[in-house]
Coordinates of C-alpha atoms in Angstrom, one line a residue:
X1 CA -52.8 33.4 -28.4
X2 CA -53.9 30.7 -25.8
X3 CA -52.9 27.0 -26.8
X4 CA -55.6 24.3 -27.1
X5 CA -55.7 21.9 -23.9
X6 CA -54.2 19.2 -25.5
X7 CA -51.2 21.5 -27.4
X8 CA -50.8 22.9 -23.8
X9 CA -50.7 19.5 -22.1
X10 CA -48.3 18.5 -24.7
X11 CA -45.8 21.8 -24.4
X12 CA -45.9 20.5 -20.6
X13 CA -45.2 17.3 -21.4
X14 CA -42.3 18.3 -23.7
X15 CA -41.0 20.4 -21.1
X16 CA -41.1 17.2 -18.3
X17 CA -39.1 15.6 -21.0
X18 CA -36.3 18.1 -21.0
X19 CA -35.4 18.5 -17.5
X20 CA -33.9 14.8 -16.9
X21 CA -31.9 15.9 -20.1
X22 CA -31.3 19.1 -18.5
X23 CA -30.0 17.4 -15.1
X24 CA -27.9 15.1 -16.1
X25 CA -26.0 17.7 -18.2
X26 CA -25.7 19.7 -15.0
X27 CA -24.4 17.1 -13.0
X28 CA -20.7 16.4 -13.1
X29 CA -19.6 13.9 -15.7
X30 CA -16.9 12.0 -14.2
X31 CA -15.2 9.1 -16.1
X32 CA -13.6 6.6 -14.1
X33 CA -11.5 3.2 -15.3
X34 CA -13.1 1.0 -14.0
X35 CA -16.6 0.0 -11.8
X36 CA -15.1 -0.6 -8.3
X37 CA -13.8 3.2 -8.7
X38 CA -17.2 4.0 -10.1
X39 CA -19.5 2.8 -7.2
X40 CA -17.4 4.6 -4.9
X41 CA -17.9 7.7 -7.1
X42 CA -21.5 7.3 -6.9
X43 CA -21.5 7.0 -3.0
X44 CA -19.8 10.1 -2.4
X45 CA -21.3 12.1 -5.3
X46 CA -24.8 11.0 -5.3
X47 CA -27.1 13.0 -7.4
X48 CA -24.9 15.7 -8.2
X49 CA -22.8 13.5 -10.5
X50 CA -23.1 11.2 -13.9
X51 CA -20.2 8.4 -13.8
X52 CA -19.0 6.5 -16.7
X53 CA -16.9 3.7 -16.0
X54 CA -14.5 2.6 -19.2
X55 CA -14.5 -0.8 -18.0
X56 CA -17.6 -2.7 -16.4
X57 CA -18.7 -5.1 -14.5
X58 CA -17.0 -8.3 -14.4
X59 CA -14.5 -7.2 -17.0
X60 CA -10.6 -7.0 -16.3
X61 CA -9.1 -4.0 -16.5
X62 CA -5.9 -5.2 -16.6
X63 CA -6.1 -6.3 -20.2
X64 CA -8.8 -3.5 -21.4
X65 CA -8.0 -1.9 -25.0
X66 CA -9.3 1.7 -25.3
X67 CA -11.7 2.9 -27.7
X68 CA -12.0 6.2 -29.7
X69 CA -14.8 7.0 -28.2
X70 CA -12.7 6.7 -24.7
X71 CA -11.0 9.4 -25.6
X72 CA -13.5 11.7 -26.2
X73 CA -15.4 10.8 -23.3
X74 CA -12.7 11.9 -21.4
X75 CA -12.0 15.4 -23.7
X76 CA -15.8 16.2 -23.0
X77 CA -15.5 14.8 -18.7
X78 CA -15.4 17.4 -15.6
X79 CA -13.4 15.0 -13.7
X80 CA -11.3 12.1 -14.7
X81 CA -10.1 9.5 -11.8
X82 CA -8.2 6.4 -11.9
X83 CA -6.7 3.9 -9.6
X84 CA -2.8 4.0 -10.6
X85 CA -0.3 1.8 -9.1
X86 CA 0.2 0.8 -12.5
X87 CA -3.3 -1.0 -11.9
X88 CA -4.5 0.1 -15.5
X89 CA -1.0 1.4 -17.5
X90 CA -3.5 2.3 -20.8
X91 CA -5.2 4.9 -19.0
X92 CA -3.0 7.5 -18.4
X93 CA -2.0 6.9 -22.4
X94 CA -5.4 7.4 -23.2
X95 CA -5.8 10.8 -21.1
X96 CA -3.0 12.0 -22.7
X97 CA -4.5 11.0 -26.0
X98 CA -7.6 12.9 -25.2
X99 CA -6.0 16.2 -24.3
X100 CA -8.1 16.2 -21.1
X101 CA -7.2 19.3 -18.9
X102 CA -9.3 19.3 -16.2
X103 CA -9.0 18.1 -12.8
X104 CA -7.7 14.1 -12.6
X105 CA -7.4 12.0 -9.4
X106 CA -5.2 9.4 -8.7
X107 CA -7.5 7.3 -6.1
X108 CA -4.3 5.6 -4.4
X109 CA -2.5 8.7 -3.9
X110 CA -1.2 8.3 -0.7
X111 CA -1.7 4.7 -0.1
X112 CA 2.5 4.7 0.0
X113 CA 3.1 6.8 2.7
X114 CA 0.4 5.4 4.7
X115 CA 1.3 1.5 4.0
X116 CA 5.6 2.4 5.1
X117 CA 3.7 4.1 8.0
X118 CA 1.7 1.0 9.2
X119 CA 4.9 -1.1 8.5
X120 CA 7.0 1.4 10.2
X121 CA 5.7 -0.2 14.1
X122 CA 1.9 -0.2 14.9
X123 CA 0.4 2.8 13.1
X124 CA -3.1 2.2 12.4
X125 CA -3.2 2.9 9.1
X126 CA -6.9 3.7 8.6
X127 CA -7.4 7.1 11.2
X128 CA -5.7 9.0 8.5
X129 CA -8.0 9.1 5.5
X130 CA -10.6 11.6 6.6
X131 CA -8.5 14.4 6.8
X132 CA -5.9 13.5 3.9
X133 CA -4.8 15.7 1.5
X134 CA -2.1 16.1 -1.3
X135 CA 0.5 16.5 1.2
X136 CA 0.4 13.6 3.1
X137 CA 3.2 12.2 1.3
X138 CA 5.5 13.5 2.8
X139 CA 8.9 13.3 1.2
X140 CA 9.8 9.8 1.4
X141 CA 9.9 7.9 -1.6
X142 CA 7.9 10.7 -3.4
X143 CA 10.1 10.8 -6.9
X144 CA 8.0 8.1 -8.5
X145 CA 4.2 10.0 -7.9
X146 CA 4.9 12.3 -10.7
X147 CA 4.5 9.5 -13.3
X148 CA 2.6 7.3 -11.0
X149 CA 5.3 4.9 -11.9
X150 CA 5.1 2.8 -7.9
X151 CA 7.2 0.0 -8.9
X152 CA 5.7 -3.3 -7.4
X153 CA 3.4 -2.2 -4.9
X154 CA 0.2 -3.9 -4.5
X155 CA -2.2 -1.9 -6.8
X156 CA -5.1 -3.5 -5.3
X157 CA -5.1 -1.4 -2.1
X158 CA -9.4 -1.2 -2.5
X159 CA -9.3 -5.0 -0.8
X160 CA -8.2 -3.5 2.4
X161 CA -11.4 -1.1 3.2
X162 CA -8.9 0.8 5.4
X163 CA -7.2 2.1 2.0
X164 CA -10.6 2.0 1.0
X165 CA -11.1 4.9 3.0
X166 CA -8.0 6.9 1.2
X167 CA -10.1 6.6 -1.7
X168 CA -13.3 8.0 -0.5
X169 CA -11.0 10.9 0.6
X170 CA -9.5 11.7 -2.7
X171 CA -12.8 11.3 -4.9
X172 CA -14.3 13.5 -2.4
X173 CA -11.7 16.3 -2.8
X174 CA -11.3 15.6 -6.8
X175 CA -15.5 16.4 -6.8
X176 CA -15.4 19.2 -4.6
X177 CA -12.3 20.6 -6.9
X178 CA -14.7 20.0 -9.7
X179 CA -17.5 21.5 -8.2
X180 CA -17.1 23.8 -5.2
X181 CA -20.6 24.8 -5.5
X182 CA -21.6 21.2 -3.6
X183 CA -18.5 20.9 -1.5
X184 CA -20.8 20.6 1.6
X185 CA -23.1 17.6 -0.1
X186 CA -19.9 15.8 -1.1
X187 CA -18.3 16.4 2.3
X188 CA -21.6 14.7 4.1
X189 CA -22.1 12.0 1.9
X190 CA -18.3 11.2 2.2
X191 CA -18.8 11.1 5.8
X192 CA -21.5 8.8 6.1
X193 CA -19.9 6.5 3.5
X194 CA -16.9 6.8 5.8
X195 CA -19.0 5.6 8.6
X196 CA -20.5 2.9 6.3
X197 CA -16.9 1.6 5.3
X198 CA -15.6 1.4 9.0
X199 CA -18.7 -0.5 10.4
X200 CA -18.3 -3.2 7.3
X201 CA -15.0 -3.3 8.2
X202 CA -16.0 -4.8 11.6
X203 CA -18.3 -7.0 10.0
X204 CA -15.2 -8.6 7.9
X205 CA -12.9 -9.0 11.0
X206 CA -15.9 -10.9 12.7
X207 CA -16.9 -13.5 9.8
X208 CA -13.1 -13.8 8.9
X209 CA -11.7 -14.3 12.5
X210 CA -13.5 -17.9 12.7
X211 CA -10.8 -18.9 9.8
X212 CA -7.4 -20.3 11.2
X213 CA -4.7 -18.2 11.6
X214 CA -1.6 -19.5 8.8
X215 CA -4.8 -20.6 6.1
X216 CA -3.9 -20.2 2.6
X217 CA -6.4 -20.1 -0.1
X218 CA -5.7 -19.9 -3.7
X219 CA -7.2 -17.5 -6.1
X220 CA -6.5 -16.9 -10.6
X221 CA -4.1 -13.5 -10.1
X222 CA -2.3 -12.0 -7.3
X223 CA -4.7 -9.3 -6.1
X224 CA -5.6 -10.4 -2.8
X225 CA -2.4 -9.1 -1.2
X226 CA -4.1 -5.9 0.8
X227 CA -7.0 -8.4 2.0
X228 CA -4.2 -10.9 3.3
X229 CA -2.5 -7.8 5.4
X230 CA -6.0 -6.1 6.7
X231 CA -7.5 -9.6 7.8
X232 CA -4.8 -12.4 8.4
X233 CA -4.9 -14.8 5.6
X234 CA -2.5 -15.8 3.1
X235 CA -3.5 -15.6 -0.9
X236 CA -1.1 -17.7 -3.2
X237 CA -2.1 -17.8 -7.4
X238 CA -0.8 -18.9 -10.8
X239 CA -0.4 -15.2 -12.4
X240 CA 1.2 -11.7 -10.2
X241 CA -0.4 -8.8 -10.0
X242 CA -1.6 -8.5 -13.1
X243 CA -3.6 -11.1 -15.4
X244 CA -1.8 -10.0 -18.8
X245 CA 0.8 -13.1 -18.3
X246 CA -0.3 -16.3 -18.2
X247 CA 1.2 -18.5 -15.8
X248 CA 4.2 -20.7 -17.3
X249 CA 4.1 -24.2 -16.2
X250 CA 6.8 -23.9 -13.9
X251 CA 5.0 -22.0 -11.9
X252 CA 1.8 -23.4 -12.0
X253 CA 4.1 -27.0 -11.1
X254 CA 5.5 -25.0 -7.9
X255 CA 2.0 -24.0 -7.1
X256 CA 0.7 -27.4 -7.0
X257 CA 4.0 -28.1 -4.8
X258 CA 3.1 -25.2 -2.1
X259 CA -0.7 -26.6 -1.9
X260 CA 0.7 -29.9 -0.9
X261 CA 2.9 -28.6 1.7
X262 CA 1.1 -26.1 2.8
X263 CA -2.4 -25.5 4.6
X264 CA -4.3 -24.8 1.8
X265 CA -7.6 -26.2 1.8
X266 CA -9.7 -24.7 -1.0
X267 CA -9.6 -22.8 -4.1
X268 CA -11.6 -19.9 -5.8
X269 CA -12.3 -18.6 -8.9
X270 CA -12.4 -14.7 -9.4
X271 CA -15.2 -13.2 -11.8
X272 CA -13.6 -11.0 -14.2
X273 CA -10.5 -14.0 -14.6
X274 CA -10.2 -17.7 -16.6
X275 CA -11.4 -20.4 -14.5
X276 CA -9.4 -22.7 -16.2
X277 CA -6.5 -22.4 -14.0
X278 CA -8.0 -23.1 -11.0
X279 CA -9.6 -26.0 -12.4
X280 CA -7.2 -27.6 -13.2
X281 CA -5.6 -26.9 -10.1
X282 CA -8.3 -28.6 -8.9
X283 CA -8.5 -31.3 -11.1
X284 CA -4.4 -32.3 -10.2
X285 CA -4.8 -31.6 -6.6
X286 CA -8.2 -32.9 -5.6
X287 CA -9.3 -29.5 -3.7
X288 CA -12.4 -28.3 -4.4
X289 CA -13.2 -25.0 -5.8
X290 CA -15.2 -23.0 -3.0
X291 CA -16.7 -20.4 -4.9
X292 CA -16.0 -16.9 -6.6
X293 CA -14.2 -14.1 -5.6
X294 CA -14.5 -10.5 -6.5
X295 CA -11.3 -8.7 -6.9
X296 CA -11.1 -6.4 -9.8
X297 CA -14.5 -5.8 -10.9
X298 CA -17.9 -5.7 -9.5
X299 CA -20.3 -8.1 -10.2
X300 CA -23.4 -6.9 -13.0
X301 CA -26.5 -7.8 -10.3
X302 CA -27.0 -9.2 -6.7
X303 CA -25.1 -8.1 -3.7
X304 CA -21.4 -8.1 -5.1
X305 CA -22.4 -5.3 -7.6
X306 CA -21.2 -2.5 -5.3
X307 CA -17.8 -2.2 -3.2
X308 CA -18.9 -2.9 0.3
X309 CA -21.1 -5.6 -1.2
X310 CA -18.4 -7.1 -2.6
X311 CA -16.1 -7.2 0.0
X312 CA -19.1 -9.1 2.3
X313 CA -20.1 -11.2 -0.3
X314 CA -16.2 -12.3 -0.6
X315 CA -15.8 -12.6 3.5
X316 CA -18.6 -14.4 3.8
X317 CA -17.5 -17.3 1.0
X318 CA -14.2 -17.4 2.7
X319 CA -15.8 -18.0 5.9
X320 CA -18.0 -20.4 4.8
X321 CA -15.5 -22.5 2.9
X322 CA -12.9 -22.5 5.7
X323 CA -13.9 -21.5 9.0
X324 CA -13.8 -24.0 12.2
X325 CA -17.0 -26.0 12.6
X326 CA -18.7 -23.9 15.2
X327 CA -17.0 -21.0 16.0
X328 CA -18.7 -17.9 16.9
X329 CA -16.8 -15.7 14.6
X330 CA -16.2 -13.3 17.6
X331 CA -13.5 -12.1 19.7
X332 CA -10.7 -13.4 17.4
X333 CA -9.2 -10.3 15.9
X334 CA -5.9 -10.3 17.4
X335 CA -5.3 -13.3 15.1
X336 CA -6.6 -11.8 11.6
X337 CA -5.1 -8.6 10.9
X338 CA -3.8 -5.4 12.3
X339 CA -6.0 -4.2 15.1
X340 CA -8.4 -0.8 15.3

C-alpha cells in the first residue's frame, strides 16, 4: 500500500528526527568531573563523542556534593576521566559507588615523573607528552598511583599548558581504549590540538614576559602554582590548594604582611571562588583588584569558556594589570619560565 504524500513526508520526517537520537547514542558517552577536563575531551574527540561534565562552568569542584543521578551517569558511561591529584577526592567515591567497570583515566597520570624530571636539571618537560604512555612512570615514587593518593602536589598541573599536553595524551589513549574503531580520528585531532596548545603557549610567554621578573600577585586559593613554574611569576592567596578551608585570620593577617613587604602590586578574583577575601584584602591594603582569573572552571560564555581561551584570557589580564609601560612583550623569555 503506498502512503499518502503527506503520511510519507511525515514517516520522512519522523525518520530525520531519529537519527540525531540515533548519533548521539553511538557516540561515546564520556563523563568527566569537571568542564576544563570536558573541553579538552571535546577537542580531541570531536564528533565521535557526547561529554557530560559533573561539575560546570564556573562552579568549584573542590567542594562539589554528588548526586544520585551522578552515579548512574557514570554506571551507564563508556569512559570515565578525572583529574586526580586529590583535585576532586568525591569522585573516585562516587565511581566506586556506581560500580562503573569500564575504562577510567586519570588525566595527570604522569605529571609526577615528568615534574621530578624537569626538577631533576633542565629537562624540558613538555617534548614528552605526545608519545606518553602508562609506563612513563617509571618506578620512582610510583607506590602512591594505585590510590591516586599524590600527597601535596600541585593538582592544578592544567595551568601549565606543557602538562596540559599530558592530558591531551591520556584522553586521547582513554578514547581510543574506548573506541578502537576511531583510533585514527582521535590520534589526528589530538595532534592538531597538540599543535594548537604549543603555539598558545608561545603566545603566553610573549604577553607575560613584559611583567617583571620577582612580581607577585594575589589570587582567592592556591591554584596558580603550575602557572608560576611555566611562566615566571609568583602566586600567594588566603586558602591552599583547595577552597574547602577558609582562611583563619592568622593567615589572612600574614598575607596582608607579605603584600606589604613584598612586590605585589594587584589582586584578582577567581570565578568559581568568594570574592570576599580579596576584597577585603583590598579594602585593608589599598591595592586594587585587577580583574578575574580562571583557575578551576571555565567560564559559561565569551572567550574564557574553553581551556586555551582561558589561559589567554588570564595572560592577557595579568599583562595588562602589571606589565612595564611600553614594553614590547617580546624577547624576554629567559626571565618568565623554563625555556622550549
Amino acid at each position: 500500500m503506498r502512503l499518502s504524500r503527506p503520511f510519507a513526508l511525515l514517516a520522512g520526517l519522523s525518520t530525520l528526527l531519529a537519527l540525531p537520537a540515533a548519533l548521539a547514542a553511538e557516540r561515546v558517552q564520556v563523563v568527566t568531573s569537571f568542564s576544563i577536563l570536558a573541553d579538552m575531551i571535546e577537542n580531541v574527540g570531536g564528533e565521535h563523542v557526547e561529554v557530560t561534565a559533573l561539575v560546570g562552568p564556573d562552579s568549584d569542584a573542590h567542594v562539589y556534593s554528588p548526586r544520585p543521578t551522578d552515579a548512574r551517569a557514570l554506571a551507564e558511561a563508556d569512559l570515565v576521566v578525572f583529574n586526580g591529584l586529590q583535585f576532586e577526592g568525591w569522585m573516585e567515591r562516587l565511581i566506586d559507588a556506581s560500580d562503573f567497570a569500564g575504562p577510567l583515566v586519570v588525566a595527570t597520570d604522569g605529571i609526577e615523573a615528568q615534574l621530578t624530571a624537569a626538577e631533576a636539571g633542565g629537562h624540558d618537560d613538555h617534548d614528552d607528552a605526545e608519545d606518553h604512555g602508562h609506563e612513563a612512570h617509571g618506578d620512582e615514587g610510583n607506590e602512591a598511583h594505585d590510590g591516586h593518593d599524590h600527597g601535596d602536589i600541585d593538582p592544578h598541573a592544567w595551568q601549565d599548558l606543557g602538562m596540559g599536553q599530558l592530558y591531551v595524551a591520556n584522553i586521547r589513549d582513554g578514547l581510543i581504549e574506548a573506541d578502537p574503531d576511531n583510533s585514527d580520528a582521535y590520534r589526528a585531532s589530538a595532534e592538531r590540538y597538540l599543535e594548537e596548545i604549543a603555539a598558545t603557549d608561545i603566545e603566553l610567554r610573549e604577553l607575560l614576559g613584559g611583567i617583571p621578573a620577582g612580581t607577585s600577585v594575589i589570587t582567592g586559593h592556591d591554584s596558580f602554582g603550575h602557572f608560576a613554574r611555566a611562566y615566571g611569576l609568583a602566586f600567594l592567596s588566603p586558602q591552599g590548594l583547595s577552597t574547602e578551608a577558609e582562611p583563619s585570620a592568622a593567615n589572612m593577617a600574614r598575607l596582608i604582611d607579605v603584600i606589604r613587604e613584598e612586590n605585589v602590586r594587584a589582586l584578582f578574583h577567581e570565578n568559581m571562588t568568594s570574592p570576599a577575601m580579596i576584597d577585603q584584602l583590598a579594602e585593608e591594603t589599598g591595592l586594587s583588584v585587577a580583574g578575574t582569573l580562571y583557575a578551576d572552571a571555565l567560564a559559561s560564555e565569551g572567550e574564557a569558556s574553553s581551556w586555551l581561551g582561558m589561559m589567554r584570557h588570564n595572560a592577557r589580564t595579568l599583562h595588562d594589570a602589571l606589565a612595564e609601560p611600553g614594553h614590547d612583550d617580546h624577547g624576554h623569555d629567559d626571565d618568565h619560565g623554563h625555556s622550549h
